[in-house]
CSV table of C-alpha atoms and ligand atoms in Angstrom, one decimal:
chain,number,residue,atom,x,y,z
A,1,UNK,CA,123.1,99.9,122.6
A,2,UNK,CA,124.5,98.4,119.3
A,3,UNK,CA,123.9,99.7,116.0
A,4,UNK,CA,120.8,98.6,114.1
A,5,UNK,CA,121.4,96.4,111.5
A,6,UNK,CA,119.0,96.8,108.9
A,7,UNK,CA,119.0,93.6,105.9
A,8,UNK,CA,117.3,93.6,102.5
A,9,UNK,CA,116.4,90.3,101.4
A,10,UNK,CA,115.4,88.8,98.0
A,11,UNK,CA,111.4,88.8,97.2
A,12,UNK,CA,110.1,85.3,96.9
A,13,UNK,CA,106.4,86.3,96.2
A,14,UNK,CA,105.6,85.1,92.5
A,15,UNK,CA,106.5,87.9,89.7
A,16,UNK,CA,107.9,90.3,92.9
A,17,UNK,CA,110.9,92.2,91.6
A,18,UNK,CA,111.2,94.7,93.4
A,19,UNK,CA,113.4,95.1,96.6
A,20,UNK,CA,112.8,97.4,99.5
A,21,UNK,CA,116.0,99.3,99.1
A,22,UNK,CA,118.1,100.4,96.5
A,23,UNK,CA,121.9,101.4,97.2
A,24,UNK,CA,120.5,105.4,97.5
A,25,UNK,CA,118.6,103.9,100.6
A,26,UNK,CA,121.1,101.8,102.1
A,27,UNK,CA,123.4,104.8,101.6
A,28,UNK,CA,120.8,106.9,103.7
A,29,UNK,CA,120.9,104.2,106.4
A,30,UNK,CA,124.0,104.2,106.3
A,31,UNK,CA,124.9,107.7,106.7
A,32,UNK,CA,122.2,107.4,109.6
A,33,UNK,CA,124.5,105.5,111.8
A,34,UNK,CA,122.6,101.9,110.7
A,35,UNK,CA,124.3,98.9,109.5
A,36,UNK,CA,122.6,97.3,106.5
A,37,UNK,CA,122.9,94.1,105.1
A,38,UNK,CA,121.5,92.8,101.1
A,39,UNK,CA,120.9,89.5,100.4
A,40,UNK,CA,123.3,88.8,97.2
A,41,UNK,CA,121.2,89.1,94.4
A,42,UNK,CA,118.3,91.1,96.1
A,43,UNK,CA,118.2,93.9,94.2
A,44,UNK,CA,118.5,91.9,90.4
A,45,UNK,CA,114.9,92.3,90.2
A,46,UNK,CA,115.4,95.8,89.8
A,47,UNK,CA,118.5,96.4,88.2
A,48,UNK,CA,120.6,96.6,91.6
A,49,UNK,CA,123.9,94.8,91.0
A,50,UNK,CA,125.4,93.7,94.5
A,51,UNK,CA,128.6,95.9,93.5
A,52,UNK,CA,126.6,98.7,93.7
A,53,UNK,CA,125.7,98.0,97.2
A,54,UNK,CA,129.3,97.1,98.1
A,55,UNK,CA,130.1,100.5,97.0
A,56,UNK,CA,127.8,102.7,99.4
A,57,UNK,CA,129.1,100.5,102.4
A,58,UNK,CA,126.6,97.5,102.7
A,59,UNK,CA,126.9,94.1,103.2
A,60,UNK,CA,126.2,92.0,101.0
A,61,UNK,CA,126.3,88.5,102.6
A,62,UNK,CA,124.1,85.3,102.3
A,63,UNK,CA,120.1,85.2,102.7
A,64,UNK,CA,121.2,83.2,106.1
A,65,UNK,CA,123.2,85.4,107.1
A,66,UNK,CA,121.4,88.4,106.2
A,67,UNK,CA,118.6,86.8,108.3
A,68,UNK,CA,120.4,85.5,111.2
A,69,UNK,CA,122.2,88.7,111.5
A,70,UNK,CA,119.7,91.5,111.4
A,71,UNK,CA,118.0,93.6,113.9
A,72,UNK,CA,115.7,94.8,111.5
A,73,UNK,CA,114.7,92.6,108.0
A,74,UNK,CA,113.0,95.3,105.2
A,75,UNK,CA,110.5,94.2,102.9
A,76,UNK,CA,107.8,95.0,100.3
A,77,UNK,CA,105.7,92.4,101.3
A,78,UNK,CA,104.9,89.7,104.1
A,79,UNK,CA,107.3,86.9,105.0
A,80,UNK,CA,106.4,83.9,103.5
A,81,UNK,CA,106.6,81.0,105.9
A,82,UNK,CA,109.9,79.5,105.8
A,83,UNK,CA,111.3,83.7,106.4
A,84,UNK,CA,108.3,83.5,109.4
A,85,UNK,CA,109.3,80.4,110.6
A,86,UNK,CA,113.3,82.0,110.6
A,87,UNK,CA,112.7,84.9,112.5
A,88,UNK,CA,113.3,85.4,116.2
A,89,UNK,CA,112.3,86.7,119.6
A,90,UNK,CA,112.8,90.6,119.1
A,91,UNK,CA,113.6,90.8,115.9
A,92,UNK,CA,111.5,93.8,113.7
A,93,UNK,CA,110.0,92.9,110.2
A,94,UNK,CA,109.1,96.3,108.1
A,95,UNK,CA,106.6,95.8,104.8
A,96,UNK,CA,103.6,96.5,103.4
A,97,UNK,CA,101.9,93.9,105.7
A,98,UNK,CA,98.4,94.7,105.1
A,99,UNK,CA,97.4,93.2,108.3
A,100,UNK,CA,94.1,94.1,108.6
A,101,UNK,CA,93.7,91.6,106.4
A,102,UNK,CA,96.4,89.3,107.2
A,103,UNK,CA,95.0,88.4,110.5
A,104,UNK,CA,96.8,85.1,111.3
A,105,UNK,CA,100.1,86.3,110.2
A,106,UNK,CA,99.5,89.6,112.7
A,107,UNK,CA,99.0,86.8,115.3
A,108,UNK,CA,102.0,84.3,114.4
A,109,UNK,CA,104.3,88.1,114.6
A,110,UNK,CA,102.8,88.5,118.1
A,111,UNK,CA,103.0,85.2,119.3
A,112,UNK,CA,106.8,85.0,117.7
A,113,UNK,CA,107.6,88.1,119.9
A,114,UNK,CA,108.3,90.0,116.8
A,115,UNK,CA,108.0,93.6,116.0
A,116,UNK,CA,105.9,94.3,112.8
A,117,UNK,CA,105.9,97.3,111.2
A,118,UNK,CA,103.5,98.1,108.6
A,119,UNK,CA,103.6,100.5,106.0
A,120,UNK,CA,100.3,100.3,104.9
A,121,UNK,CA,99.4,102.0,108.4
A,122,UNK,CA,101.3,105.2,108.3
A,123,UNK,CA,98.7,108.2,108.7
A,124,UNK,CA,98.7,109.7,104.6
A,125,UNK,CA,98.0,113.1,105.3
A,126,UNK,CA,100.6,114.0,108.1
A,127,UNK,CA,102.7,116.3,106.2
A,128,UNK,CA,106.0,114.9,107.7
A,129,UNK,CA,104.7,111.4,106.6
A,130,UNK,CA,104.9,112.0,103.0
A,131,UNK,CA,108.4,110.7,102.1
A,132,UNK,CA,107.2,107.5,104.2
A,133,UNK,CA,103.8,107.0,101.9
A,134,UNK,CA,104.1,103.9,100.3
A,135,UNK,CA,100.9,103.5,99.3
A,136,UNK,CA,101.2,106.7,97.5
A,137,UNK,CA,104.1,106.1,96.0
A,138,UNK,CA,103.7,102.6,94.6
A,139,UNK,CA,99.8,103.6,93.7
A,140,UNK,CA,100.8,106.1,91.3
A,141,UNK,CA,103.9,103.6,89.7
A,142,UNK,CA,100.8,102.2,89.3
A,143,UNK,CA,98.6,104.0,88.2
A,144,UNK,CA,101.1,105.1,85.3
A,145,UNK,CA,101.9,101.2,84.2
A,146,UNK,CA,98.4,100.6,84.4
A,147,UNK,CA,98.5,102.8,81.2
A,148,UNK,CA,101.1,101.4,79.7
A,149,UNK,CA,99.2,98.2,80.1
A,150,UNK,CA,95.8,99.5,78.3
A,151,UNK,CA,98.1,100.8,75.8
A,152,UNK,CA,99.8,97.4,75.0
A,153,UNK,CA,96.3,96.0,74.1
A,154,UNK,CA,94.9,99.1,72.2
A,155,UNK,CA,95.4,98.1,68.7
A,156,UNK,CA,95.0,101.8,67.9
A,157,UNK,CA,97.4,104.7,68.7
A,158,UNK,CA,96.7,107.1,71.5
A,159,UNK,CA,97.2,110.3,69.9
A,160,UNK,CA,95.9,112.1,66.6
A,161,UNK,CA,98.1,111.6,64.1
A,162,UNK,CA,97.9,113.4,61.0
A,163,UNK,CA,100.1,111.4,58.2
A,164,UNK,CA,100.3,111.1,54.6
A,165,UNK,CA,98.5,107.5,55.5
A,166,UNK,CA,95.5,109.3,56.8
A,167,UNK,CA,94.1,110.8,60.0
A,168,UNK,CA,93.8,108.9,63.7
A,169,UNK,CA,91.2,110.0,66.1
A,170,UNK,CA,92.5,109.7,69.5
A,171,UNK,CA,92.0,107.1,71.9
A,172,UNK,CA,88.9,108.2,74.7
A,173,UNK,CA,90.2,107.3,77.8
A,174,UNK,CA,88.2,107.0,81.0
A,175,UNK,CA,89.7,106.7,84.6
A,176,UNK,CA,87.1,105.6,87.6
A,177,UNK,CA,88.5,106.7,90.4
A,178,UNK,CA,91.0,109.5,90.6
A,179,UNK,CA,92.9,109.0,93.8
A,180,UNK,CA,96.6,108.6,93.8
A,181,UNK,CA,96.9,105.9,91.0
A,182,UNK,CA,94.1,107.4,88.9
A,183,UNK,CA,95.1,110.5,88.9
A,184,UNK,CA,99.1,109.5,87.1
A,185,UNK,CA,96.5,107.6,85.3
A,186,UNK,CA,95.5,110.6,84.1
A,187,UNK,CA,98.5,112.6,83.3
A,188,UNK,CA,100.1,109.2,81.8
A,189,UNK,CA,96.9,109.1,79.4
A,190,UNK,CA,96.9,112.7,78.5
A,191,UNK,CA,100.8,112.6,77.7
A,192,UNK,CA,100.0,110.1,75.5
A,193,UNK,CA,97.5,112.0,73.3
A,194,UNK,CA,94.5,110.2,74.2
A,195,UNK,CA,91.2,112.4,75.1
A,196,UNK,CA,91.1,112.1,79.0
A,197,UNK,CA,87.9,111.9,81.4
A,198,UNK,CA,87.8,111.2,85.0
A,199,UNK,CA,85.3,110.1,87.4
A,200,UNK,CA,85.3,110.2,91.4
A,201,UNK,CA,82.6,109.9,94.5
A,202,UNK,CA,84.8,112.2,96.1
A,203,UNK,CA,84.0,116.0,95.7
A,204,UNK,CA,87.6,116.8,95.5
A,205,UNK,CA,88.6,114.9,93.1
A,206,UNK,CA,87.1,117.2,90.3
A,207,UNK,CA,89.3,120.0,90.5
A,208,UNK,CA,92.3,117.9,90.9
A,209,UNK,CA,91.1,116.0,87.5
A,210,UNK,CA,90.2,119.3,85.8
A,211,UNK,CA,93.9,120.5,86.7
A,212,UNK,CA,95.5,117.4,84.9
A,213,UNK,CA,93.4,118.6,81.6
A,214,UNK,CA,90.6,116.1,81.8
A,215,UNK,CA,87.1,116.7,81.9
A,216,UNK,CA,85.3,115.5,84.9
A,217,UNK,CA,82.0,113.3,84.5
A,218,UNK,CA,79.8,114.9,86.2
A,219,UNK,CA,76.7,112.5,87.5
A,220,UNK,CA,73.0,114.0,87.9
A,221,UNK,CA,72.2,111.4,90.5
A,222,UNK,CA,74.9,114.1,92.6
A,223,UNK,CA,76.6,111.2,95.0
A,224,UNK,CA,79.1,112.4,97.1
A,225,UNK,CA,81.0,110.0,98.9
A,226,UNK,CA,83.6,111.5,100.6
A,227,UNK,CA,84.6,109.4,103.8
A,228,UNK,CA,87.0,109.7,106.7
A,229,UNK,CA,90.7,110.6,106.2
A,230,UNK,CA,90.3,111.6,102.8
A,231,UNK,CA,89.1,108.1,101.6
A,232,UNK,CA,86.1,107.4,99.9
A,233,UNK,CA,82.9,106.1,102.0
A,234,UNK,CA,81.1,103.1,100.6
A,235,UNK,CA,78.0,104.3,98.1
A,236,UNK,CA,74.3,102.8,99.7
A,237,UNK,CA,72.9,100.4,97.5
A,238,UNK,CA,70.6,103.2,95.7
A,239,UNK,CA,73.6,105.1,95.5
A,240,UNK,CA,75.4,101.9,93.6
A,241,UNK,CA,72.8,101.4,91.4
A,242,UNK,CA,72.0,105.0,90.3
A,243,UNK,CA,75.8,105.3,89.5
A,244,UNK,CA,76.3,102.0,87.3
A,245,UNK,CA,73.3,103.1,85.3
A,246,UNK,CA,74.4,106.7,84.5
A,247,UNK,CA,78.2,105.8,84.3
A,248,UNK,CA,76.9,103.0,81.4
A,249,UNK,CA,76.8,105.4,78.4
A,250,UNK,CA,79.9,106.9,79.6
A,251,UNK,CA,81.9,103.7,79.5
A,252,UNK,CA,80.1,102.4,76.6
A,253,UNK,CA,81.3,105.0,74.6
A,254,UNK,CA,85.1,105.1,75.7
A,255,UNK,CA,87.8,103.3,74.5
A,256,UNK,CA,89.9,102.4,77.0
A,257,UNK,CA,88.8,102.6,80.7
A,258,UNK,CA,91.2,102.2,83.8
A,259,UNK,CA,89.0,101.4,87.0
A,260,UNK,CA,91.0,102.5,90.2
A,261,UNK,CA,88.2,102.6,92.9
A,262,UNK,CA,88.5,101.5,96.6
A,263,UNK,CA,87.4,102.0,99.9
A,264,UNK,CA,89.5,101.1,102.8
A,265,UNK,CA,88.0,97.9,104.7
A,266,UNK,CA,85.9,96.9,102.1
A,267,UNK,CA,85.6,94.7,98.9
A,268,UNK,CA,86.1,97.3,95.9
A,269,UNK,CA,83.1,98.4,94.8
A,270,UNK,CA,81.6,97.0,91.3
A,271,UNK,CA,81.5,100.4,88.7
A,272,UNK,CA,81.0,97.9,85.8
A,273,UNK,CA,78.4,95.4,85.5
A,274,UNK,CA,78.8,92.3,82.6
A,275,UNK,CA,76.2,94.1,80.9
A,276,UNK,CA,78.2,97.3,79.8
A,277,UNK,CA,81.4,95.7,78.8
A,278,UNK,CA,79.1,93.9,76.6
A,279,UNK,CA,78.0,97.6,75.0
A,280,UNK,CA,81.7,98.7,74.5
A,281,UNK,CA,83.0,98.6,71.1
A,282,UNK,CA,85.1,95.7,70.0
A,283,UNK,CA,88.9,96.4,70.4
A,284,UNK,CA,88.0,98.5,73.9
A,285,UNK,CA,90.6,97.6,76.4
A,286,UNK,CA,89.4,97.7,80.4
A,287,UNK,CA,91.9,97.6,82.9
A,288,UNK,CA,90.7,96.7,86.6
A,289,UNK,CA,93.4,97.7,89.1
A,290,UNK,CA,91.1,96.9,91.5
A,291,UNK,CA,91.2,93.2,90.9
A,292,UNK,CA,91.8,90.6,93.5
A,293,UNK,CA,90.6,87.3,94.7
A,294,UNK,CA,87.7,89.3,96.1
A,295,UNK,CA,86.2,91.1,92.9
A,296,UNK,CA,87.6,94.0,91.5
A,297,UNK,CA,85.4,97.0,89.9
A,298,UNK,CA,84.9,95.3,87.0
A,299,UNK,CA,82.4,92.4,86.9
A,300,UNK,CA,84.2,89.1,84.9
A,301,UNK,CA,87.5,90.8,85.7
A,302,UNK,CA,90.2,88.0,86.9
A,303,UNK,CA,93.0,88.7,89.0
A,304,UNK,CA,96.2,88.3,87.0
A,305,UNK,CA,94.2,87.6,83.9
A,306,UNK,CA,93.2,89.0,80.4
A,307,UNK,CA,90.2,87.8,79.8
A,308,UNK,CA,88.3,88.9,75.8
A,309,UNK,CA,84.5,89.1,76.2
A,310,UNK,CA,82.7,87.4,72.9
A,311,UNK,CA,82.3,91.3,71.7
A,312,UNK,CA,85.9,91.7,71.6
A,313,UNK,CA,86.5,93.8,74.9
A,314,UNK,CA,89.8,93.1,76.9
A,315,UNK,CA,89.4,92.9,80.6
A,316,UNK,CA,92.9,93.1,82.3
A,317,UNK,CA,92.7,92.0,85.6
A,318,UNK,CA,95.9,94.2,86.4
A,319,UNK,CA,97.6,92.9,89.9
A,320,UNK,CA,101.0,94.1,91.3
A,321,UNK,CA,101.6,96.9,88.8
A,322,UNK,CA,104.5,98.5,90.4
A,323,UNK,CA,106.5,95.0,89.9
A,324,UNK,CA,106.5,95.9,86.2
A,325,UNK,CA,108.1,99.2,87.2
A,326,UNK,CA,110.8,97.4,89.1
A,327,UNK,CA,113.3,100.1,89.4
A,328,UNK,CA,111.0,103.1,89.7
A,329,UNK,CA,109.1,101.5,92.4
A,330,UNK,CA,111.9,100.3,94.2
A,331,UNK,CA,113.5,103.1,94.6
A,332,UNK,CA,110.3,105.2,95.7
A,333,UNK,CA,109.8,102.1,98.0
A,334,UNK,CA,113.3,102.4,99.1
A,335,UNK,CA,113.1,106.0,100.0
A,336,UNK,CA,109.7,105.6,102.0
A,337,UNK,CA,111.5,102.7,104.2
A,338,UNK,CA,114.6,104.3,104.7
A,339,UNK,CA,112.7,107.7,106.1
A,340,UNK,CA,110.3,105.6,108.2
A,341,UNK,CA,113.3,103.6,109.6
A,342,UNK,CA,115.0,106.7,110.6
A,343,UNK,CA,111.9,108.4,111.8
A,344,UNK,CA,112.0,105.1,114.1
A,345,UNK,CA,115.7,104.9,115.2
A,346,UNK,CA,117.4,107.3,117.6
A,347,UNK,CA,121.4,107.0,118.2
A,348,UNK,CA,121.6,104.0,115.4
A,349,UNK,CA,118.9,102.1,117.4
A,350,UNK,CA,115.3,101.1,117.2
A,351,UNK,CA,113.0,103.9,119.5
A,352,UNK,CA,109.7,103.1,118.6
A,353,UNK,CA,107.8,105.9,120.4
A,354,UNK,CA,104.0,105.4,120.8
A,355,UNK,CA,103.2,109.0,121.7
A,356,UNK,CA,104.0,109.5,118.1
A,357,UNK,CA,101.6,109.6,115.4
A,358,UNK,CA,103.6,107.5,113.3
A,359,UNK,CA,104.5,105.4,115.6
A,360,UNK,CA,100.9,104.7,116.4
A,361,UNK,CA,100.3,104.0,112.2
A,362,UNK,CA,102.9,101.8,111.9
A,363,UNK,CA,104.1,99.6,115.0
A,364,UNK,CA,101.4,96.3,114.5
A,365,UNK,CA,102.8,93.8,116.9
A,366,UNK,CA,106.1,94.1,119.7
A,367,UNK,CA,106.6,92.4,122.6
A,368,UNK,CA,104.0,89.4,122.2
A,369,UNK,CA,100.9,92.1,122.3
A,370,UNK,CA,99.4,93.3,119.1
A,371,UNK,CA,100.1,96.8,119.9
A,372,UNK,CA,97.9,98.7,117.0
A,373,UNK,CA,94.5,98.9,118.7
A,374,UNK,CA,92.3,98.8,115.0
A,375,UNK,CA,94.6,95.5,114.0
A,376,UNK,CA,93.9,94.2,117.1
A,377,UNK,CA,90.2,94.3,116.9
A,378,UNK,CA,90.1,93.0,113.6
A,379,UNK,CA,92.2,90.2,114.8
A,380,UNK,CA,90.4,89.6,117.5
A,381,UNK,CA,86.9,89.7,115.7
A,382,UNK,CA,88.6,87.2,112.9
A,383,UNK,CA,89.6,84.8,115.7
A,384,UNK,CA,86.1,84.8,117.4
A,385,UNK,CA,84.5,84.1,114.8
A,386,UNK,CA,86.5,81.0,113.5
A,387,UNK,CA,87.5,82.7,110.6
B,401,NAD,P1,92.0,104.6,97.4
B,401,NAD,O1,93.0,103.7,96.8
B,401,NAD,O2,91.4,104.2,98.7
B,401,NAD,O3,90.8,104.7,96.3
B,401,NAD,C1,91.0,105.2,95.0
B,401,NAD,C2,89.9,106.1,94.6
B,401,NAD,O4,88.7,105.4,94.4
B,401,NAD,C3,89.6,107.2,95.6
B,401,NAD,O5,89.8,108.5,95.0
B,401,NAD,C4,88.1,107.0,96.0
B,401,NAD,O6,87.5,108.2,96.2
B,401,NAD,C5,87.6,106.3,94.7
B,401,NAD,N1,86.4,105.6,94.9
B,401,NAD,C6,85.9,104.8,95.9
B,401,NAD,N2,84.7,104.3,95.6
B,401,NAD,C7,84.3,104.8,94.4
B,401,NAD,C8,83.2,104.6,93.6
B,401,NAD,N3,82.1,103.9,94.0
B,401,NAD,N4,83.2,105.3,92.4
B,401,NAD,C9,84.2,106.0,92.0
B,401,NAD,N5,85.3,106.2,92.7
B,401,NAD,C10,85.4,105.6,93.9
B,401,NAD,O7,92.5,106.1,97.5
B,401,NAD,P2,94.0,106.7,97.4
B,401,NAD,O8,94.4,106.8,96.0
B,401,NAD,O9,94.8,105.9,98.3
B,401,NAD,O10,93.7,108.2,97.9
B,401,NAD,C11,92.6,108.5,98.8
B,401,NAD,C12,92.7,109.9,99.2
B,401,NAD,O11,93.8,110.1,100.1
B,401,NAD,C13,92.8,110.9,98.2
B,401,NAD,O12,91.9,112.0,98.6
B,401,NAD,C14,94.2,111.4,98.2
B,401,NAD,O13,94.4,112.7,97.7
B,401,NAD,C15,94.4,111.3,99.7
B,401,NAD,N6,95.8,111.3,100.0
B,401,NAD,C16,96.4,112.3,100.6
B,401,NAD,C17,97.7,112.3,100.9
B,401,NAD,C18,98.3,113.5,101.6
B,401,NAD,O14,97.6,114.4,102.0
B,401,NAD,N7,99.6,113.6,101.7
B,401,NAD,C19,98.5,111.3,100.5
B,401,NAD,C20,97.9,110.2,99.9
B,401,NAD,C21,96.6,110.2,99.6
């Protein structure tokens, strides 16, 4: 069999600047046994100059090329049509795919004879996963920018300063939801100097927020939430209602709140109604990493968006955070594809072995069948009903 060639193109999704390797990961693939070819230009975004590729032994060639020649095309995200429409019979496309909810673009990778592999899949708490976790990895970039981002709209400091100008207090911070990118939330806060609390449905999350050097809200209503896999399950609608009421004062009285909650398969769930940003003090920054086209925690939050309430509240709808970390989440991207590509390749080739557990995450379409049984219920349930 001939050697893989792996190729890393440019990112055409609006305001993506990462790339899914860096020259440490092509030198990895490289040393593997893999070929690997870079668009010219791909890694800009990021701070990659082609010369650095050059100098670990890839290719860097055309985005023609690159595509024509490749076994294997690497990506952080989906194709976008004209890439789709270039792709062959055979040919593997790696990303973060989300395809549950990328239905028709699961199908067109089936009926194109391609085989997807998704990141998004992988199962998170296999130990000999971790390096591959790129949910992980790109949730707590972040989680850490998200931040940044409150930061850049405070118009107050973070930390107590104590100057011949006078005293500052320090900035109340509260973090709503404290799984992988609340938590670097968190630590990013406290490093700051800001005065850190943390909330979570999940149980476990208190200790790992006490550890950090937050306080944990505690809420008398006692929901506990934890769901399968680690993940949190989605609160009844007594549940819902009994947390937005006691979370209120807690918001109300924060300056800054970062909203990270989700549960997998489902819209994000609203933490903050209209009503309490309208109880936060003027000059209180919200961000809503849970924004997207379909809500985010945050009611009046827009993807993408800043939007100031009439009392003076700034609602960032924060989307695609680790883009403005272009270089740090590269190359924690870049290491999580280059360790799942091994993981997949034996002898320089693609062995996609489905009595793995990875395997079994990852591998969404090959061979014309969509191959992930979950994917291909929701597929099919998509397609029955018209939608
Ligand atoms: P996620 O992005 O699905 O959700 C973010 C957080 O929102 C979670 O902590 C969740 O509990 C919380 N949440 C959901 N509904 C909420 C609500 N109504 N109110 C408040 N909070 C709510 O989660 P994630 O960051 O991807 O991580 C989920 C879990 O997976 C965590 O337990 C994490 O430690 C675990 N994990 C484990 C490994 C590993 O073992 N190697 C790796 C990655 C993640």
């Amino acid at each position: 069999m001939s050697t893989l060639r792996v190729a890393a193109l440019t990112e055409r999704a609006a305001g993506e600047r990462r790339v899914a390797l860096d020259p440490d990961g092509a030198k990895r693939l490289i040393a593997a046994g893999l070929e690997v070819l870079i668009e010219a230009g791909a890694g800009a975004g990021a701070w990659f100059g082609d010369e650095s590729y050059a100098a670990v032994g890839a290719r860097v060639v055309d985005r023609e090329t690159a595509v024509a020649e490749a076994d294997l095309v690497v990506s952080v995200g989906p194709p976008d049509p004209e890439l789709l429409g270039q792709l062959r019979k055979g040919q593997g496309y790696l990303g973060m795919l989300a395809p549950l909810s990328n239905p028709a673009l699961v199908r067109r990778f089936a009926d194109q004879g391609i085989t997807s592999i998704s990141l998004d899949g992988l199962p998170r708490t296999l130990t000999r996963a971790q390096s591959m976790d790129a949910l992980s990895s790109q949730a707590s970039v972040a989680g850490y920018r998200a931040v940044l981002v409150a930061a850049e709209h405070y118009d107050r400091f973070f930390p107590m300063l104590m100057t011949a100008a006078g005293t500052s207090k320090p900035a109340a911070v509260l973090v709503l939801g404290a799984g992988v990118a609340g938590l670097q939330a968190i630590g990013t806060a406290r490093r700051l100097g800001a005065v850190v609390s943390g909330y979570d449905v999940r149980p476990a999350a208190q200790d790992e927020v006490k550890s950090l050097g937050a306080k944990f809200i505690e809420l008398k209503a006692g929901i506990a939430a934890a769901g399968s896999g680690g993940y949190a399950r989605e609160l009844t609608d007594d549940e819902r209602k009994a947390q937005q009421a006691e979370l209120a004062d807690h918001i109300a009285r924060h300056d800054i709140v970062i909203t990270t909650a989700q549960v997998p398969g489902r819209r994000p769930p609203l933490l903050i109604p209209a009503e309490v940003v309208a109880r936060m003090r003027p000059g209180s920054v919200i961000v809503d990493l849970a924004a997207s086209s379909l809500g985010g925690n945050v009611e009046g939050s827009v993807a993408g968006e800043t939007v100031r309430t009439e009392n003076g509240v700034s609602v960032v709808g924060a989307t695609n955070l680790p883009a403005r970390l272009a270089t740090s989440a590269s190359q924690a991207f870049s290491r999580n594809v280059s360790a799942l590509v091994i993981q997949l390749t034996t002898d320089g080739s693609l062995d996609i072995d489905l009595t793995d557990e990875i395997a079994q995450g990852v591998l969404i379409t090959r061979d014309g069948e969509i191959v992930h049984p979950g994917v291909a219920a929701a597929v099919s349930s998509s397609e029955g009903t018209g939608s």
